[in-house]
């Protein structure tokens, strides 16, 4: 029987539609070689949706997302000047991304920080630091903490403007994401770095208490505790020590961008956002309005998000691996995209051309 999957496609803003166009080609190549059907339903989302539909996350998009098997989301948001034309609560981050995460309770955010040895020239780190490449799975809690806590602003008794934001977690929220991280550690090198700030934050004290309880169920996983500030340094000086890392929402937002930094570009950062019943997939980066429409954006993170969807939502691990291998083979053959500084001999290709080369290689890999 043919497997058939429904996917909501949210191309997003600025470079979103360009990189999405390349990512969607993966479904065409896969369906040519496998007994599988993908139904793609394009929906408005983000700043463009605000202008066309009056809402950054329109009702019709919610209806489609509720029905589908998985959601593929491009980057959203406009330049600072353009964003000012949109009311604060409808700006793409607050009006679209956070509500999408909340709606499907996508509490576990998988952000692979991966660079093969033969792609090491893209990294700003020295070869003796990178050694055999970088292979880290950063797991970020995605629906709690400061980004979702109660907020208040006003003027205090002294007449000064003030703001108050709340960092709140309960033990169940902490436990569920930590379990996911331990499970991933078991599937990988059985080492989990627990990233926290328990020397200052009470939320980290509770986080660590819960971790001590959870780890009992995963006796084969070695736990290494590391303060978040020290982790930032360690990612630059010795990324090879990390395998799986787990942390709360804001720490994960910041350290995952640093992950893009040690790879050489945020364009190399796809992600998966996993909830109990629904998952969505997106690049970790923004919509880069400054380079939109020029056919120079790197579609790797968008194509990689499809690779993650194939594996995590549709159990197509071999096909997912082929997508990764196809992208690697293009870079390893000496090509690069404009965001990557690859040194003298590399040939810089456009968004489309990178897509062409990846799809040609994927076609070969799936034919065998
Ligand atoms: C990310 C982004 C988002 C976040 C923004 C756009 C709301 O930076 O996915 O890392 O902070 O989570
Ligand atoms: Mg971020």
Coordinates of C-alpha atoms and ligand atoms in Angstrom, one line a residue:
X1 CA 0.0 0.0 0.0
X2 CA 1.3 3.4 -0.9
X3 CA 2.0 5.6 2.1
X4 CA 0.5 9.1 1.6
X5 CA 1.5 12.0 3.7
X6 CA -0.1 15.5 4.0
X7 CA 2.3 18.3 4.6
X8 CA 1.5 22.0 5.3
X9 CA 4.0 24.2 3.5
X10 CA 4.5 27.7 5.0
X11 CA 7.0 29.4 2.8
X12 CA 7.3 32.5 5.0
X13 CA 8.9 35.8 4.2
X14 CA 12.0 37.3 2.3
X15 CA 14.3 34.4 1.4
X16 CA 11.6 31.9 2.6
X17 CA 9.9 31.2 -0.7
X18 CA 13.3 30.8 -2.5
X19 CA 14.8 28.3 -0.2
X20 CA 11.4 26.5 0.2
X21 CA 11.2 26.0 -3.6
X22 CA 14.4 24.0 -3.4
X23 CA 13.4 22.0 -0.4
X24 CA 10.1 21.0 -2.0
X25 CA 12.1 19.4 -4.9
X26 CA 13.1 16.7 -2.4
X27 CA 9.6 15.4 -2.3
X28 CA 9.5 15.1 -6.1
X29 CA 12.7 13.1 -6.2
X30 CA 11.7 10.8 -3.4
X31 CA 8.3 10.1 -4.8
X32 CA 9.9 9.1 -8.1
X33 CA 11.9 6.4 -6.4
X34 CA 9.6 5.2 -3.6
X35 CA 6.1 4.0 -3.2
X36 CA 5.0 7.2 -1.4
X37 CA 2.8 10.2 -2.0
X38 CA 3.2 13.6 -0.6
X39 CA 0.4 16.1 -0.7
X40 CA 1.7 19.6 -0.2
X41 CA -0.7 22.3 0.9
X42 CA 0.7 25.8 0.8
X43 CA -0.5 28.2 3.5
X44 CA 0.1 31.9 4.3
X45 CA 2.2 32.5 7.4
X46 CA 4.4 35.3 8.8
X47 CA 4.6 39.0 7.8
X48 CA 3.4 38.4 4.2
X49 CA 0.3 36.7 5.8
X50 CA -0.3 39.7 8.0
X51 CA -0.4 41.9 4.9
X52 CA -2.6 39.6 2.8
X53 CA -4.8 38.1 5.6
X54 CA -4.6 40.6 8.5
X55 CA -3.0 37.9 10.7
X56 CA 0.5 36.5 10.9
X57 CA -1.0 33.0 11.6
X58 CA -4.3 33.1 9.7
X59 CA -7.2 30.9 10.7
X60 CA -7.2 29.1 7.4
X61 CA -3.5 28.1 8.0
X62 CA -4.4 26.8 11.5
X63 CA -7.2 24.6 10.0
X64 CA -4.7 23.1 7.5
X65 CA -1.9 22.6 10.1
X66 CA -4.4 20.9 12.4
X67 CA -5.1 18.3 9.7
X68 CA -1.7 17.5 8.2
X69 CA 0.9 14.9 9.2
X70 CA 3.7 17.4 9.4
X71 CA 4.4 21.1 8.8
X72 CA 7.3 22.6 6.9
X73 CA 7.9 26.2 7.8
X74 CA 10.2 28.7 6.1
X75 CA 11.8 31.6 7.9
X76 CA 9.6 34.6 8.6
X77 CA 10.0 38.3 9.4
X78 CA 10.8 41.5 7.7
X79 CA 13.5 44.2 8.0
X80 CA 13.3 46.3 11.1
X81 CA 11.8 49.2 9.2
X82 CA 9.2 47.0 7.5
X83 CA 8.3 45.3 10.8
X84 CA 7.4 48.7 12.2
X85 CA 4.4 48.8 9.9
X86 CA 2.9 45.7 11.7
X87 CA 1.4 46.0 15.2
X88 CA 3.8 44.4 17.7
X89 CA 1.5 41.5 18.6
X90 CA 1.2 40.5 14.9
X91 CA 4.9 40.7 14.1
X92 CA 6.1 37.4 12.8
X93 CA 7.9 36.2 15.9
X94 CA 5.2 37.0 18.4
X95 CA 2.3 36.6 16.0
X96 CA 3.3 33.5 14.1
X97 CA 6.2 31.4 15.4
X98 CA 5.5 31.4 19.1
X99 CA 1.8 30.7 18.6
X100 CA 2.7 27.8 16.2
X101 CA 4.9 26.3 18.9
X102 CA 2.3 26.8 21.5
X103 CA -0.6 25.4 19.4
X104 CA 1.2 22.1 18.9
X105 CA 3.2 22.1 22.1
X106 CA 6.4 21.4 20.2
X107 CA 8.4 21.2 23.4
X108 CA 11.5 19.4 22.0
X109 CA 13.6 21.3 19.5
X110 CA 16.3 19.3 17.7
X111 CA 19.1 21.4 16.3
X112 CA 21.9 19.4 14.8
X113 CA 25.2 21.2 14.6
X114 CA 27.0 19.2 12.0
X115 CA 30.0 19.7 9.8
X116 CA 31.8 16.8 8.1
X117 CA 35.5 16.7 8.1
X118 CA 35.5 17.6 4.4
X119 CA 33.4 20.7 5.0
X120 CA 35.7 21.9 7.8
X121 CA 37.0 24.7 5.7
X122 CA 33.7 26.5 6.1
X123 CA 34.2 26.8 9.8
X124 CA 36.0 29.8 11.4
X125 CA 37.6 27.3 13.8
X126 CA 41.2 26.0 13.2
X127 CA 41.5 22.5 11.8
X128 CA 43.3 21.3 14.9
X129 CA 40.2 22.3 16.9
X130 CA 37.7 20.7 14.5
X131 CA 39.7 17.6 13.9
X132 CA 37.2 15.0 12.5
X133 CA 34.4 17.4 12.0
X134 CA 31.6 18.6 14.3
X135 CA 28.6 16.4 15.2
X136 CA 26.4 17.8 18.0
X137 CA 22.7 17.4 18.7
X138 CA 21.5 20.4 20.6
X139 CA 18.1 19.9 22.2
X140 CA 16.3 23.0 23.2
X141 CA 13.1 23.2 25.3
X142 CA 10.8 25.2 23.0
X143 CA 7.6 26.1 24.7
X144 CA 8.4 27.3 28.2
X145 CA 10.6 29.7 30.1
X146 CA 11.1 33.4 29.5
X147 CA 9.7 33.4 25.9
X148 CA 6.3 32.2 27.1
X149 CA 6.1 33.6 30.6
X150 CA 3.8 36.4 31.7
X151 CA 5.0 39.9 30.7
X152 CA 4.2 43.2 32.1
X153 CA 5.4 46.8 31.5
X154 CA 4.5 50.1 33.0
X155 CA 5.7 53.0 35.1
X156 CA 6.7 52.4 38.7
X157 CA 6.2 54.7 41.7
X158 CA 9.4 56.6 40.9
X159 CA 8.0 57.4 37.5
X160 CA 10.4 55.1 35.7
X161 CA 9.4 52.8 32.9
X162 CA 9.9 49.2 34.0
X163 CA 9.4 45.7 32.5
X164 CA 8.9 42.3 34.1
X165 CA 9.1 39.0 32.3
X166 CA 8.5 35.7 34.0
X167 CA 10.6 32.5 33.7
X168 CA 8.4 29.6 34.6
X169 CA 8.8 25.9 34.3
X170 CA 7.1 23.1 36.1
X171 CA 8.7 19.7 36.7
X172 CA 6.6 17.9 34.0
X173 CA 7.8 20.4 31.3
X174 CA 11.4 19.9 32.4
X175 CA 11.1 16.1 32.6
X176 CA 9.6 15.6 29.1
X177 CA 12.3 17.4 27.3
X178 CA 15.1 15.8 29.4
X179 CA 13.7 12.3 28.6
X180 CA 13.9 13.1 24.9
X181 CA 17.5 14.2 25.3
X182 CA 18.4 11.0 27.2
X183 CA 16.8 8.9 24.6
X184 CA 18.8 10.6 21.9
X185 CA 21.9 10.2 23.9
X186 CA 21.3 6.5 24.1
X187 CA 21.0 6.3 20.3
X188 CA 24.2 8.2 19.9
X189 CA 27.4 8.3 22.0
X190 CA 25.7 8.0 25.4
X191 CA 27.0 11.3 26.6
X192 CA 24.7 14.1 27.6
X193 CA 25.8 17.6 28.4
X194 CA 23.3 19.3 30.8
X195 CA 23.5 23.0 30.3
X196 CA 22.3 25.2 33.1
X197 CA 22.9 28.3 35.3
X198 CA 22.3 26.8 38.7
X199 CA 24.8 29.1 40.4
X200 CA 22.4 32.0 39.8
X201 CA 18.9 30.8 38.6
X202 CA 16.5 28.9 40.7
X203 CA 14.9 27.5 37.6
X204 CA 18.2 25.8 36.8
X205 CA 18.3 24.3 40.4
X206 CA 14.9 22.7 39.7
X207 CA 16.0 21.7 36.2
X208 CA 19.0 19.9 37.7
X209 CA 17.0 18.2 40.5
X210 CA 14.6 16.8 37.9
X211 CA 17.6 15.7 35.8
X212 CA 18.9 13.7 38.7
X213 CA 15.6 11.9 38.9
X214 CA 15.3 11.3 35.2
X215 CA 18.8 10.0 34.7
X216 CA 18.0 7.0 36.9
X217 CA 16.1 5.5 33.9
X218 CA 19.1 5.9 31.6
X219 CA 22.0 4.5 33.6
X220 CA 24.1 3.9 30.5
X221 CA 24.2 7.7 29.7
X222 CA 27.1 9.7 31.1
X223 CA 25.9 13.1 32.3
X224 CA 28.2 16.1 32.2
X225 CA 27.0 19.3 33.9
X226 CA 28.1 22.6 32.4
X227 CA 27.2 26.2 33.1
X228 CA 25.7 27.9 30.0
X229 CA 28.4 30.6 29.9
X230 CA 31.2 28.0 30.1
X231 CA 29.4 26.0 27.4
X232 CA 29.6 29.0 25.0
X233 CA 33.4 29.0 25.4
X234 CA 33.7 25.2 25.2
X235 CA 31.7 25.2 21.9
X236 CA 34.5 27.3 20.4
X237 CA 37.5 25.7 22.0
X238 CA 36.6 22.1 22.0
X239 CA 33.3 21.3 20.2
X240 CA 34.4 17.6 19.9
X241 CA 33.6 17.0 23.6
X242 CA 29.9 17.4 22.9
X243 CA 27.5 14.8 21.6
X244 CA 23.9 15.6 22.9
X245 CA 23.3 18.8 24.8
X246 CA 20.0 19.7 26.6
X247 CA 18.9 23.1 27.9
X248 CA 16.0 25.4 28.5
X249 CA 14.5 27.7 25.9
X250 CA 16.5 30.9 25.9
X251 CA 19.9 29.1 26.5
X252 CA 19.1 26.9 23.5
X253 CA 18.1 29.9 21.3
X254 CA 21.5 31.5 22.0
X255 CA 23.8 28.5 21.9
X256 CA 22.2 27.1 18.8
X257 CA 23.0 30.3 16.9
X258 CA 26.5 30.0 18.2
X259 CA 26.4 26.5 16.8
X260 CA 25.8 28.1 13.4
X261 CA 28.7 30.3 14.1
X262 CA 31.2 27.5 14.6
X263 CA 29.9 25.8 11.4
X264 CA 30.5 28.9 9.5
X265 CA 26.9 30.0 8.8
X266 CA 23.4 29.8 10.2
X267 CA 22.5 28.6 6.8
X268 CA 23.7 25.2 7.9
X269 CA 21.2 24.9 10.8
X270 CA 18.0 23.0 10.1
X271 CA 15.7 22.0 13.0
X272 CA 12.8 19.8 14.1
X273 CA 10.2 21.0 16.6
X274 CA 8.5 18.0 18.1
X275 CA 5.3 17.9 20.1
X276 CA 3.2 15.0 21.4
X277 CA 1.0 14.8 18.3
X278 CA 2.5 17.1 15.7
X279 CA 5.9 18.2 14.5
X280 CA 7.0 21.0 12.4
X281 CA 10.4 21.6 10.7
X282 CA 12.1 24.9 10.1
X283 CA 15.6 26.5 9.6
X284 CA 17.0 27.9 12.8
X285 CA 17.8 31.2 11.1
X286 CA 15.7 34.2 10.1
X287 CA 14.4 35.4 6.8
X288 CA 17.5 37.5 5.7
X289 CA 15.5 40.4 4.1
X290 CA 18.8 42.0 3.0
X291 CA 19.5 39.2 0.5
X292 CA 15.9 38.2 -0.5
X293 CA 15.1 37.8 -4.2
X294 CA 18.8 37.6 -5.3
X295 CA 19.0 33.8 -5.6
X296 CA 22.0 33.6 -3.3
X297 CA 20.5 32.3 -0.1
X298 CA 21.7 28.9 1.1
X299 CA 18.9 26.4 1.0
X300 CA 20.8 23.8 3.1
X301 CA 18.9 24.5 6.4
X302 CA 15.5 24.3 4.5
X303 CA 16.4 21.1 2.6
X304 CA 17.9 19.7 5.9
X305 CA 14.6 20.4 7.6
X306 CA 12.9 18.1 5.0
X307 CA 15.5 15.5 5.7
X308 CA 14.6 15.7 9.4
X309 CA 10.9 15.4 8.5
X310 CA 11.4 12.3 6.4
X311 CA 13.2 10.6 9.3
X312 CA 11.3 11.8 12.3
X313 CA 7.7 12.1 11.0
X314 CA 7.6 9.5 8.2
X315 CA 10.2 6.9 9.4
X316 CA 12.1 7.2 6.1
X317 CA 15.6 7.1 7.6
X318 CA 17.4 5.9 4.5
X319 CA 15.9 8.6 2.3
X320 CA 16.7 11.2 4.9
X321 CA 20.3 10.0 5.0
X322 CA 20.4 10.2 1.2
X323 CA 19.3 13.9 1.4
X324 CA 22.1 14.7 3.9
X325 CA 24.6 12.8 1.8
X326 CA 23.6 14.6 -1.4
X327 CA 24.1 18.0 0.2
X328 CA 27.4 17.0 1.7
X329 CA 28.6 15.6 -1.6
X330 CA 27.9 19.0 -3.3
X331 CA 29.9 20.9 -0.7
X332 CA 32.6 18.3 -0.6
X333 CA 33.0 18.5 -4.4
X334 CA 34.2 22.1 -3.9
X335 CA 31.0 24.1 -4.2
X336 CA 29.8 26.6 -1.7
X337 CA 26.9 29.1 -1.3
X338 CA 27.5 32.8 -0.8
X339 CA 27.1 32.8 2.9
X340 CA 30.0 30.3 3.4
X341 CA 33.5 31.5 3.1
X342 CA 35.3 28.6 1.6
X343 CA 38.6 30.1 0.5
X344 CA 40.2 30.5 -2.9
X345 CA 39.3 27.5 -5.0
X346 CA 35.6 27.0 -4.1
X347 CA 33.0 27.7 -6.7
X348 CA 30.1 29.8 -5.3
X349 CA 26.7 28.6 -6.6
X350 CA 23.3 30.2 -6.5
X351 CA 20.3 28.9 -4.5
X352 CA 18.9 27.2 -7.6
X353 CA 22.2 25.7 -8.7
X354 CA 22.8 24.3 -5.3
X355 CA 19.3 22.8 -5.5
X356 CA 20.0 21.4 -9.0
X357 CA 23.2 19.6 -7.8
X358 CA 21.7 18.3 -4.7
X359 CA 18.6 16.9 -6.5
X360 CA 20.8 15.3 -9.2
X361 CA 22.9 13.5 -6.6
X362 CA 19.8 12.5 -4.6
X363 CA 18.3 11.0 -7.7
X364 CA 21.4 8.9 -8.1
X365 CA 21.5 7.8 -4.5
X366 CA 17.9 6.8 -4.4
X367 CA 18.1 4.9 -7.7
X368 CA 20.7 2.5 -6.2
Ligands
LIG1 C1 14.8 30.6 16.7 C2 14.4 32.1 16.5 C3 13.1 32.3 17.2 C4 13.3 32.0 18.7 C5 12.5 33.7 17.1 C6 12.4 34.1 15.6 C7 11.2 33.8 17.8 O1 15.4 32.9 16.9 O2 14.0 29.7 16.3 O3 15.8 30.3 17.2 O4 13.8 32.9 19.4 O5 13.1 30.9 19.1
LIG2 MG1 17.2 31.9 17.4

